[in-house]
Amino acid sequence: MRRFRLLTLLAALALAMSACSSLPRSGEVHTVNPTGGEDSNVGLVGQPPAEDATPEEIVLGFLIASRAGVEDNFAVARQYLLSSTSSDWDPFAQVRVYPDNQSIQTSRTSTGAVRAKVGSLGTLTSDGSYTESANEAVTISDFSLARNGDGQWRIATLDDGVFLSERTFFGQLYTETPVYFLSSDQRYLVADLRWFPRKEAATRAVNALISGPSPWLAEGIASALPDDTKLSKPVSIEDSVATVELSPNVLSLPHAERVKVNDQITQTIMATASVQEVKVTAQGTPLVDDDTTSLSNYPFGSYGVSFLSNGEPATEKNGEAVPVPGIDVSEAGLKGLAVSYSADDPWYASIGDDGMSLYVMHPSTGQADQAYGGIDLVKPSFDQQGYVWTGERTNNGALTVYQTGLDSIGPTVGQSTVNAPWLEGMTLRNIAMSREGSRAIIVADTGGETGVFAAGIVRNADGVPISLTEPIRVGQLLTNISDVAWIGPSELVALGRTSAGSDMSLYSIKIGGPTTRLVSLQGTGGVALAAGRGDQSVVLLTDQGTVLGRSGGAWRNITTSVSAVALPG
């Protein structure tokens, strides 16, 4: 068995890329600002096949050359293939991402093929969609070889795609790119996270926007771009100004729709490179009169933290948990808390009566209604539209929503069922609705393991949730998740572990990206969390009833003697 370490190439790249972006899976999180435009990545050069190279040397040389392929259009990598194979091989079909601290190992199969094997962190498909691998997953690829007309070994059959190590290559050559669509009510932007080659990110992102959202999102979101829209030429970036030339059909859209198109494109491109301004035109005519964006991609304002203290909703004042006046539910035995998106006059929701009742409370009216009865309900979550969500822990393929009324949109409907057949048989741990109300996160036990699932929320014409789409699985690095909350347009924070013996830690989960550890919670006794915008917003509840807030790399005490903690959502 041979080991492949790329020693010379990696040593050179280590110096060149010391300041470049990467995909860390442990340690503190730091903000990294790109140092240039789409052409800021380090150039890589592959070497052609050596004369009389062995089959193993051909495969290993191909793997090296294919890493440089994004730079040279895979011209050198194709020299390792038979000419008939070269024309069929699609290098962009998938990128198999593996850990930097592992080596690709090669061996020979019983048929004489060369087998490449390495641990797997994730797989990227041709449309830029990233799927994280489970812990200890491996990826295997077989290469069959034959001699060419000159008697030299060349690869005859192989899988489409390439292998890239996570930091040295994938993190350098590809960039995280949120593609922004519209919520079903078209009031907010919704991120569909993709990864594209850095040099082509802006152009590929606009084409992805034109092509439409990922299947799991498609039924629950919208786009202002007409179906027949095209990109007239590649996006150009010069002096931090990106120019996008669309087909002329967009000029016939009403002004309000053109503004939405401009918003979608502008915020998508602003996330791909060091762009300060985006100009969207069609036949040289600006799509809108100015470049002002008006739609939020993460509608979360400034809110105080709420708690359950002595079984009642409370807020913090001078380090003490102070009961919210006007609500008396002390006999309900409340567990878990959710708060609506209102800074001044919020609704509260909690589960009481030993998990059998959803209570909805509003201080200004004195309401404390038993809104829904069940058997063993999961902790509730509010969406931006004023619906509070819950469901049976031992699930029968559905969730339940209850419309609170005061800060909701559309007609009052009270209780409604949200169909999600894929949930049947799962045991729910947590649910968390996204800030704009288009996506649901479900943490559930199924098949003997805990999973984090992201699904689209489908609403009817009145905005009432009616179903969840078929989900994708995210956060597969984690094997145990105690709590989860949204902290960004496509990012969650989770309280969990990667294995039975590992520390309880805070993790960032990208919906369509990798999971990374933010900070260990060893010694804190953390059992639940709430969060708002960014990982510094995390509020942690300990097993002693103490609430801690993040302060840089440390924790500060907020209050004590509480049983639940919540921020809106």
Coordinates of C-alpha atoms in Angstrom, one line a residue:
M1 CA 0.0 0.0 0.0
R2 CA 1.4 3.4 -1.0
R3 CA 0.9 6.7 0.8
F4 CA 0.4 10.0 -1.1
R5 CA 1.6 13.1 0.8
L6 CA 2.3 15.8 -1.8
L7 CA 5.2 17.0 0.4
T8 CA 6.9 19.4 -2.0
L9 CA 3.7 20.9 -3.3
L10 CA 2.1 21.3 0.2
A11 CA 5.3 22.9 1.6
A12 CA 5.2 25.6 -1.0
L13 CA 1.5 26.2 -0.7
A14 CA 1.7 26.4 3.1
L15 CA 3.6 29.7 2.9
A16 CA 1.6 31.1 0.0
M17 CA -1.8 30.4 1.6
S18 CA -1.1 31.2 5.2
A19 CA -3.6 34.1 5.1
C20 CA -6.1 32.4 2.8
S21 CA -9.6 31.3 3.8
S22 CA -10.2 27.7 5.0
L23 CA -12.8 25.4 6.4
P24 CA -11.6 24.8 10.0
R25 CA -13.4 22.1 12.0
S26 CA -12.2 23.0 15.4
G27 CA -11.0 26.0 17.4
E28 CA -12.3 29.6 17.6
V29 CA -14.0 31.2 14.7
H30 CA -12.4 34.3 13.2
T31 CA -13.8 36.6 10.5
V32 CA -11.6 36.5 7.3
N33 CA -12.0 39.3 4.7
P34 CA -11.0 38.3 1.2
T35 CA -7.8 40.1 0.0
G36 CA -8.8 40.5 -3.6
G37 CA -11.4 39.8 -6.3
E38 CA -12.3 36.6 -8.0
D39 CA -8.7 36.2 -9.2
S40 CA -7.1 36.3 -5.7
N41 CA -6.4 32.6 -5.4
V42 CA -2.9 31.1 -5.5
G43 CA -1.9 29.6 -8.9
L44 CA -1.3 25.9 -9.0
V45 CA 0.6 23.9 -11.6
G46 CA 0.3 20.2 -12.3
Q47 CA 3.1 18.0 -13.9
P48 CA 2.5 15.8 -16.9
P49 CA 3.0 12.0 -16.7
A50 CA 6.5 10.8 -16.4
E51 CA 7.8 8.4 -19.0
D52 CA 7.4 4.7 -18.1
A53 CA 5.4 5.5 -14.9
T54 CA 3.8 2.6 -13.1
P55 CA 0.0 2.4 -12.7
E56 CA 0.2 3.7 -9.1
E57 CA 2.4 6.6 -10.2
I58 CA 0.0 7.5 -12.9
V59 CA -3.0 7.6 -10.5
L60 CA -1.1 9.6 -7.9
G61 CA 0.2 12.0 -10.5
F62 CA -3.4 12.4 -11.8
L63 CA -4.7 13.2 -8.3
I64 CA -2.0 15.9 -8.0
A65 CA -2.7 17.4 -11.4
S66 CA -6.4 17.4 -10.9
R67 CA -6.0 19.7 -7.9
A68 CA -4.5 22.3 -10.2
G69 CA -7.3 21.7 -12.8
V70 CA -9.4 24.6 -11.7
E71 CA -6.4 26.8 -12.8
D72 CA -5.6 25.1 -16.1
N73 CA -9.0 23.7 -17.1
F74 CA -7.7 20.3 -16.2
A75 CA -5.4 20.3 -19.3
V76 CA -2.5 18.5 -17.4
A77 CA -4.8 16.1 -15.5
R78 CA -6.3 14.9 -18.8
Q79 CA -2.8 13.9 -20.0
Y80 CA -3.1 11.0 -17.5
L81 CA -6.2 9.7 -19.2
L82 CA -6.7 7.8 -22.4
S83 CA -7.9 10.2 -25.1
S84 CA -11.3 8.4 -25.3
T85 CA -11.6 8.6 -21.4
S86 CA -10.5 12.3 -21.3
S87 CA -13.5 13.4 -23.5
D88 CA -16.0 11.6 -21.2
W89 CA -14.5 12.6 -17.8
D90 CA -16.4 15.4 -16.0
P91 CA -14.1 16.9 -13.3
F92 CA -16.9 19.2 -12.0
A93 CA -19.4 16.4 -11.4
Q94 CA -18.3 16.1 -7.8
V95 CA -15.5 17.2 -5.4
R96 CA -14.7 14.8 -2.7
V97 CA -13.3 16.7 0.3
Y98 CA -11.0 14.9 2.7
P99 CA -9.1 16.0 5.9
D100 CA -5.8 17.7 5.6
N101 CA -4.3 15.4 8.2
Q102 CA -5.0 12.3 6.2
S103 CA -3.1 10.8 3.2
I104 CA -4.8 9.3 0.1
Q105 CA -3.8 5.6 0.2
T106 CA -3.6 3.5 -2.9
S107 CA -3.7 -0.3 -3.3
R108 CA -4.4 -2.8 -6.1
T109 CA -7.7 -4.6 -6.4
S110 CA -8.2 -8.2 -7.4
T111 CA -8.8 -7.0 -11.0
G112 CA -5.6 -5.0 -11.1
A113 CA -7.3 -1.6 -10.8
V114 CA -5.7 1.0 -8.5
R115 CA -7.9 1.9 -5.6
A116 CA -7.7 5.3 -3.9
K117 CA -9.1 5.6 -0.3
V118 CA -9.2 8.4 2.2
G119 CA -11.5 9.8 4.9
S120 CA -14.4 11.8 3.7
L121 CA -15.5 15.2 5.0
G122 CA -18.1 16.0 2.4
T123 CA -19.0 15.9 -1.3
L124 CA -19.7 18.8 -3.6
T125 CA -21.9 18.3 -6.7
S126 CA -21.8 20.1 -10.0
D127 CA -24.5 22.6 -9.0
G128 CA -22.4 23.7 -5.9
S129 CA -24.4 21.8 -3.3
Y130 CA -22.3 20.5 -0.4
T131 CA -23.3 17.4 1.6
E132 CA -21.3 16.7 4.8
S133 CA -20.2 13.2 5.5
A134 CA -20.8 11.3 8.7
N135 CA -18.1 10.8 11.3
E136 CA -15.4 8.3 10.1
A137 CA -16.8 8.1 6.6
V138 CA -14.4 7.1 3.8
T139 CA -14.4 7.7 0.1
I140 CA -13.1 5.1 -2.3
S141 CA -12.5 5.4 -6.0
D142 CA -11.1 2.7 -8.4
F143 CA -9.0 3.5 -11.5
S144 CA -8.6 1.0 -14.3
L145 CA -5.6 1.5 -16.5
A146 CA -4.5 0.5 -20.0
R147 CA -1.5 1.2 -22.2
N148 CA -1.8 3.8 -24.9
G149 CA -0.4 3.6 -28.4
D150 CA 3.0 4.5 -27.1
G151 CA 3.0 1.7 -24.6
Q152 CA 2.5 4.1 -21.6
W153 CA 0.1 3.4 -18.8
R154 CA -3.0 5.7 -18.8
I155 CA -6.3 5.8 -16.9
A156 CA -9.0 4.1 -18.9
T157 CA -12.0 4.3 -16.5
L158 CA -12.5 6.4 -13.4
D159 CA -15.3 8.2 -11.5
D160 CA -16.2 11.7 -12.5
G161 CA -14.9 14.5 -10.2
V162 CA -11.7 15.2 -8.1
F163 CA -10.3 14.8 -4.6
L164 CA -9.4 18.0 -2.7
S165 CA -8.1 18.4 0.9
E166 CA -10.3 20.7 2.9
R167 CA -8.0 23.7 3.7
T168 CA -5.0 23.5 1.4
F169 CA -7.1 23.0 -1.8
F170 CA -10.9 23.1 -1.3
G171 CA -10.9 26.1 1.0
Q172 CA -8.5 27.9 -1.4
L173 CA -10.1 27.1 -4.7
Y174 CA -13.7 27.2 -3.7
T175 CA -15.7 29.9 -2.0
E176 CA -18.9 29.7 0.1
T177 CA -21.7 31.4 -1.9
P178 CA -25.2 32.0 -0.6
V179 CA -27.6 32.3 -3.5
Y180 CA -30.6 34.4 -2.5
F181 CA -34.1 33.6 -3.4
L182 CA -37.4 35.1 -2.0
S183 CA -39.6 33.9 0.8
S184 CA -43.0 32.8 -0.3
D185 CA -44.5 36.1 0.8
Q186 CA -41.6 37.9 -1.0
R187 CA -40.8 40.0 2.1
Y188 CA -37.4 38.5 2.8
L189 CA -34.4 36.9 1.1
V190 CA -33.7 33.1 1.6
A191 CA -30.2 31.8 1.4
D192 CA -29.5 28.6 -0.6
L193 CA -25.8 27.9 0.2
R194 CA -23.6 26.8 -2.6
W195 CA -19.8 26.5 -3.2
F196 CA -18.2 27.6 -6.5
P197 CA -14.7 27.8 -7.9
R198 CA -13.4 31.1 -6.6
K199 CA -12.4 32.5 -10.0
E200 CA -15.9 31.9 -11.4
A201 CA -18.0 32.4 -8.3
A202 CA -20.0 35.5 -9.2
T203 CA -20.9 34.1 -12.7
R204 CA -21.8 30.7 -11.4
A205 CA -23.8 32.2 -8.5
V206 CA -26.0 34.3 -10.9
N207 CA -26.5 31.3 -13.2
A208 CA -27.5 29.2 -10.1
L209 CA -30.0 32.0 -9.2
I210 CA -31.4 31.8 -12.7
S211 CA -31.6 28.0 -12.7
G212 CA -33.6 28.0 -9.4
P213 CA -33.3 26.8 -5.9
S214 CA -32.2 23.4 -4.5
P215 CA -34.9 20.8 -4.7
W216 CA -35.5 20.7 -0.9
L217 CA -36.3 24.5 -1.0
A218 CA -38.0 24.9 -4.3
E219 CA -41.6 24.3 -3.2
G220 CA -41.4 26.8 -0.3
I221 CA -39.7 29.8 -1.8
A222 CA -39.9 32.1 -4.9
S223 CA -37.8 34.2 -7.2
A224 CA -38.5 37.4 -9.1
L225 CA -36.4 36.4 -12.1
P226 CA -38.6 35.2 -15.0
D227 CA -38.0 31.6 -16.1
D228 CA -36.5 32.7 -19.5
T229 CA -33.9 35.0 -18.0
K230 CA -30.3 34.5 -19.1
L231 CA -26.9 35.9 -18.3
S232 CA -25.8 37.7 -21.4
K233 CA -22.1 37.4 -20.6
P234 CA -19.9 36.4 -17.6
V235 CA -20.1 38.7 -14.6
S236 CA -17.1 41.2 -14.6
I237 CA -15.5 42.6 -11.5
E238 CA -13.3 45.6 -11.8
D239 CA -12.2 48.0 -9.0
S240 CA -14.6 46.3 -6.6
V241 CA -17.6 46.9 -8.9
A242 CA -19.4 43.9 -10.3
T243 CA -21.4 44.3 -13.6
V244 CA -24.2 41.8 -14.4
E245 CA -25.7 41.9 -17.9
L246 CA -29.1 40.1 -18.1
S247 CA -31.2 39.3 -21.1
P248 CA -33.6 42.1 -22.1
N249 CA -36.8 40.3 -20.9
V250 CA -36.3 41.6 -17.4
L251 CA -36.8 45.2 -18.6
S252 CA -40.5 44.4 -19.0
L253 CA -41.0 43.6 -15.4
P254 CA -42.8 46.1 -13.1
H255 CA -40.5 48.3 -11.1
A256 CA -41.3 46.5 -7.9
E257 CA -40.2 43.2 -9.4
R258 CA -37.1 44.7 -10.9
V259 CA -36.1 45.9 -7.4
K260 CA -36.5 42.3 -6.1
V261 CA -34.4 41.0 -8.9
N262 CA -31.8 43.6 -8.2
D263 CA -31.9 42.6 -4.5
Q264 CA -31.4 38.9 -5.2
I265 CA -28.5 39.4 -7.5
T266 CA -26.8 42.2 -5.5
Q267 CA -26.8 40.3 -2.2
T268 CA -25.7 37.1 -3.9
I269 CA -22.7 38.7 -5.6
M270 CA -21.8 40.8 -2.6
A271 CA -21.2 37.5 -0.7
T272 CA -18.8 36.0 -3.4
A273 CA -15.9 38.5 -3.4
S274 CA -14.6 41.8 -2.4
V275 CA -17.4 43.7 -4.2
Q276 CA -18.5 47.1 -3.0
E277 CA -21.1 47.8 -5.7
V278 CA -23.2 45.7 -8.1
K279 CA -24.6 47.1 -11.4
V280 CA -27.4 45.0 -12.9
T281 CA -28.2 46.0 -16.5
A282 CA -30.0 44.6 -19.5
Q283 CA -29.0 45.9 -23.0
G284 CA -26.9 48.5 -21.1
T285 CA -30.0 49.8 -19.3
P286 CA -29.8 49.8 -15.4
L287 CA -32.4 47.5 -13.9
V288 CA -33.2 50.0 -11.2
D289 CA -32.4 53.7 -10.6
D290 CA -30.1 53.0 -7.7
D291 CA -28.3 50.1 -6.0
T292 CA -30.2 50.2 -2.7
T293 CA -31.3 46.9 -1.4
S294 CA -34.4 46.7 0.6
L295 CA -35.0 43.0 1.5
S296 CA -33.4 41.5 4.6
N297 CA -31.6 38.1 4.4
Y298 CA -31.8 37.7 8.2
P299 CA -34.7 39.5 9.8
F300 CA -33.6 39.5 13.4
G301 CA -33.6 42.8 15.4
S302 CA -32.5 43.8 18.9
Y303 CA -34.2 41.7 21.6
G304 CA -33.7 41.0 25.2
V305 CA -33.4 37.5 26.6
S306 CA -36.4 35.8 28.2
F307 CA -36.6 33.0 30.7
L308 CA -38.8 30.6 32.6
S309 CA -38.4 31.4 36.3
N310 CA -40.5 29.6 38.9
G311 CA -42.6 28.3 36.1
E312 CA -43.5 31.7 34.5
P313 CA -42.1 33.8 31.7
A314 CA -39.5 36.4 32.9
T315 CA -37.1 38.9 31.7
E316 CA -33.8 40.1 33.1
K317 CA -33.3 43.3 35.2
N318 CA -30.1 44.0 37.1
G319 CA -29.1 40.4 37.1
E320 CA -32.4 39.1 38.3
A321 CA -35.1 37.1 36.5
V322 CA -38.3 39.3 36.8
P323 CA -41.7 37.7 36.0
V324 CA -43.5 39.2 33.1
P325 CA -46.6 41.0 34.5
G326 CA -50.1 40.0 33.6
I327 CA -49.5 36.3 33.1
D328 CA -50.4 33.6 35.7
V329 CA -49.5 30.1 34.6
S330 CA -47.7 29.0 37.8
E331 CA -49.8 25.8 38.1
A332 CA -49.1 24.7 34.5
G333 CA -45.7 23.2 35.1
L334 CA -44.2 24.9 32.1
K335 CA -41.1 23.5 30.4
G336 CA -39.3 25.1 27.5
L337 CA -40.0 28.6 26.2
A338 CA -40.4 30.4 22.8
V339 CA -40.9 34.1 22.2
S340 CA -42.4 35.9 19.2
Y341 CA -40.6 38.5 17.1
S342 CA -41.8 41.6 19.0
A343 CA -39.4 43.7 21.0
D344 CA -42.1 45.6 22.9
D345 CA -45.1 43.3 23.3
P346 CA -44.2 39.7 22.6
W347 CA -46.2 36.5 22.8
Y348 CA -44.8 33.6 24.8
A349 CA -45.3 29.9 24.2
S350 CA -44.4 26.9 26.4
I351 CA -45.3 23.3 27.0
G352 CA -47.1 22.4 30.2
D353 CA -49.1 19.7 32.0
D354 CA -46.3 17.1 31.7
G355 CA -45.9 17.7 28.0
M356 CA -49.6 17.4 27.1
S357 CA -50.4 21.1 26.5
L358 CA -49.2 24.0 24.4
Y359 CA -49.7 27.2 26.3
V360 CA -49.8 30.6 24.5
M361 CA -49.4 33.7 26.6
H362 CA -49.7 37.4 26.0
P363 CA -49.1 39.9 28.8
S364 CA -51.0 42.9 27.5
T365 CA -54.2 41.0 27.3
G366 CA -53.6 38.6 30.2
Q367 CA -54.2 35.7 27.9
A368 CA -52.7 32.3 29.0
D369 CA -54.5 29.9 26.7
Q370 CA -54.2 26.2 26.5
A371 CA -53.9 26.3 22.7
Y372 CA -53.4 22.7 21.9
G373 CA -53.5 19.3 23.6
G374 CA -51.3 16.4 22.8
I375 CA -49.4 13.5 24.4
D376 CA -45.8 14.5 24.7
L377 CA -45.1 17.8 22.8
V378 CA -41.7 19.1 21.7
K379 CA -40.5 22.6 22.8
P380 CA -42.3 25.2 20.6
S381 CA -40.8 27.6 18.1
F382 CA -42.2 30.9 16.6
D383 CA -41.9 32.0 13.0
Q384 CA -41.8 35.5 11.7
Q385 CA -45.4 35.2 10.5
G386 CA -46.8 34.8 14.1
Y387 CA -47.3 31.0 14.1
V388 CA -46.1 28.9 17.0
W389 CA -44.9 25.4 16.1
T390 CA -44.9 22.2 18.0
G391 CA -45.4 18.5 17.5
E392 CA -45.5 15.1 19.1
R393 CA -42.1 13.9 20.2
T394 CA -43.0 10.4 19.0
N395 CA -44.0 11.7 15.7
N396 CA -46.8 10.5 13.4
G397 CA -45.7 12.4 10.3
A398 CA -47.0 16.0 11.1
L399 CA -46.4 19.1 13.1
T400 CA -48.9 21.5 14.6
V401 CA -49.0 25.3 14.2
Y402 CA -51.1 27.8 16.2
Q403 CA -51.6 31.3 15.0
T404 CA -51.3 33.8 17.9
G405 CA -53.1 36.6 16.1
L406 CA -51.6 40.0 17.2
D407 CA -48.4 40.0 15.3
S408 CA -49.4 37.6 12.5
I409 CA -50.2 38.3 8.9
G410 CA -53.4 37.2 7.2
P411 CA -56.6 35.7 8.6
T412 CA -56.7 34.1 12.0
V413 CA -56.8 30.3 11.6
G414 CA -56.0 29.0 15.1
Q415 CA -54.7 25.5 15.1
S416 CA -53.5 23.8 11.8
T417 CA -51.7 20.6 10.8
V418 CA -48.5 20.7 8.9
N419 CA -47.9 17.5 7.0
A420 CA -44.4 16.0 7.0
P421 CA -44.7 12.2 6.3
W422 CA -40.9 11.7 6.5
L423 CA -41.2 12.5 10.3
E424 CA -43.3 9.4 11.0
G425 CA -41.5 7.1 13.4
M426 CA -38.9 9.7 14.4
T427 CA -38.5 10.9 18.0
L428 CA -38.2 14.7 18.0
R429 CA -35.7 16.5 20.2
N430 CA -36.0 20.1 18.9
I431 CA -37.5 22.3 16.2
A432 CA -36.4 25.7 15.1
M433 CA -38.0 27.8 12.3
S434 CA -35.8 30.1 10.3
R435 CA -35.9 33.8 10.8
E436 CA -37.8 34.5 7.5
G437 CA -40.2 31.5 8.0
S438 CA -39.2 29.5 4.9
R439 CA -37.2 26.7 6.5
A440 CA -37.6 24.3 9.4
I441 CA -34.8 22.6 11.4
I442 CA -35.8 19.3 13.0
V443 CA -33.5 17.5 15.4
A444 CA -34.7 13.9 15.8
D445 CA -33.6 10.4 16.7
T446 CA -34.1 7.9 13.9
G447 CA -32.6 4.5 13.1
G448 CA -30.6 4.6 16.4
E449 CA -28.9 7.9 15.7
T450 CA -29.6 11.6 16.1
G451 CA -29.9 13.7 13.0
V452 CA -30.4 17.4 12.1
F453 CA -32.8 17.8 9.1
A454 CA -33.5 21.0 7.1
A455 CA -36.8 21.2 5.2
G456 CA -38.7 23.9 3.3
I457 CA -41.9 25.2 4.7
V458 CA -44.8 25.2 2.2
R459 CA -47.6 27.7 2.8
N460 CA -51.0 28.3 1.1
A461 CA -52.1 31.5 -0.5
D462 CA -53.0 33.0 2.9
G463 CA -49.5 32.2 4.3
V464 CA -50.7 29.3 6.5
P465 CA -48.1 26.5 6.8
I466 CA -49.4 23.3 5.2
S467 CA -46.5 21.0 4.7
L468 CA -42.7 20.4 4.9
T469 CA -40.7 19.4 1.9
E470 CA -38.5 16.4 1.8
P471 CA -35.5 17.3 3.9
I472 CA -31.7 17.3 3.6
R473 CA -29.5 16.2 6.4
V474 CA -27.0 18.6 7.9
G475 CA -24.5 18.6 10.8
Q476 CA -23.6 14.9 10.2
L477 CA -20.3 15.5 12.1
L478 CA -22.4 15.5 15.3
T479 CA -23.7 12.3 17.0
N480 CA -25.6 13.9 19.9
I481 CA -27.4 17.3 19.8
S482 CA -29.0 18.8 22.9
D483 CA -30.2 22.1 21.4
V484 CA -30.0 24.2 18.2
A485 CA -30.7 27.8 17.1
W486 CA -30.3 30.0 14.0
I487 CA -27.4 32.5 14.0
G488 CA -27.2 33.4 10.3
P489 CA -28.9 33.2 6.9
S490 CA -27.7 29.6 6.4
E491 CA -26.0 28.9 9.8
L492 CA -27.1 27.2 13.0
V493 CA -25.4 26.9 16.4
A494 CA -25.7 23.5 18.1
L495 CA -25.0 22.2 21.6
G496 CA -23.6 18.7 21.0
R497 CA -20.9 16.2 20.8
T498 CA -19.0 14.4 18.0
S499 CA -18.8 11.1 19.9
A500 CA -19.9 9.6 23.2
G501 CA -16.7 10.5 25.0
S502 CA -16.1 13.9 23.6
D503 CA -16.7 17.3 25.3
M504 CA -20.0 19.0 25.0
S505 CA -19.3 21.9 22.7
L506 CA -20.9 24.7 20.7
Y507 CA -20.8 23.9 16.9
S508 CA -21.5 25.9 13.8
I509 CA -23.6 24.0 11.3
K510 CA -23.8 25.3 7.8
I511 CA -27.0 24.3 5.9
G512 CA -25.2 23.2 2.8
G513 CA -21.7 23.3 4.3
P514 CA -19.4 21.9 7.0
T515 CA -19.8 21.7 10.7
T516 CA -17.1 23.4 12.8
R517 CA -16.5 23.5 16.5
L518 CA -16.8 27.0 18.0
V519 CA -15.8 26.4 21.7
S520 CA -15.7 23.6 24.2
L521 CA -18.3 23.8 27.1
Q522 CA -16.3 21.6 29.4
G523 CA -17.0 22.7 33.0
T524 CA -20.0 24.9 32.2
G525 CA -22.7 22.2 32.5
G526 CA -24.5 23.6 29.5
V527 CA -27.9 21.9 28.8
A528 CA -29.8 24.4 26.5
L529 CA -29.2 27.5 24.5
A530 CA -30.7 30.5 22.7
A531 CA -29.1 32.7 20.0
G532 CA -29.8 35.6 17.7
R533 CA -27.3 36.9 15.2
G534 CA -23.8 35.4 15.1
D535 CA -22.1 33.0 17.5
Q536 CA -21.3 35.8 20.0
S537 CA -25.1 36.1 20.6
V538 CA -25.3 32.6 22.2
V539 CA -26.9 32.4 25.6
L540 CA -26.3 29.2 27.5
L541 CA -28.4 27.6 30.3
T542 CA -26.5 25.4 32.7
D543 CA -27.6 22.4 34.7
Q544 CA -27.6 24.6 37.8
G545 CA -30.1 27.1 36.3
T546 CA -27.5 29.7 35.6
V547 CA -27.7 31.7 32.3
L548 CA -24.4 32.6 30.7
G549 CA -23.7 35.0 27.8
R550 CA -20.7 34.9 25.5
S551 CA -18.2 37.7 25.9
G552 CA -15.3 37.2 23.5
G553 CA -13.7 34.0 24.4
A554 CA -15.2 33.9 27.9
W555 CA -18.7 33.6 29.5
R556 CA -20.4 36.1 31.7
N557 CA -23.3 35.5 34.2
I558 CA -26.7 37.0 33.2
T559 CA -29.0 35.6 35.8
T560 CA -29.7 32.5 37.9
S561 CA -32.6 30.3 39.1
V562 CA -34.2 29.7 35.7
S563 CA -35.3 26.6 33.9
A564 CA -35.5 27.8 30.3
V565 CA -33.9 30.5 28.1
A566 CA -35.2 32.0 24.9
L567 CA -34.7 34.7 22.2
P568 CA -37.3 35.2 19.5
G569 CA -37.8 32.2 17.2

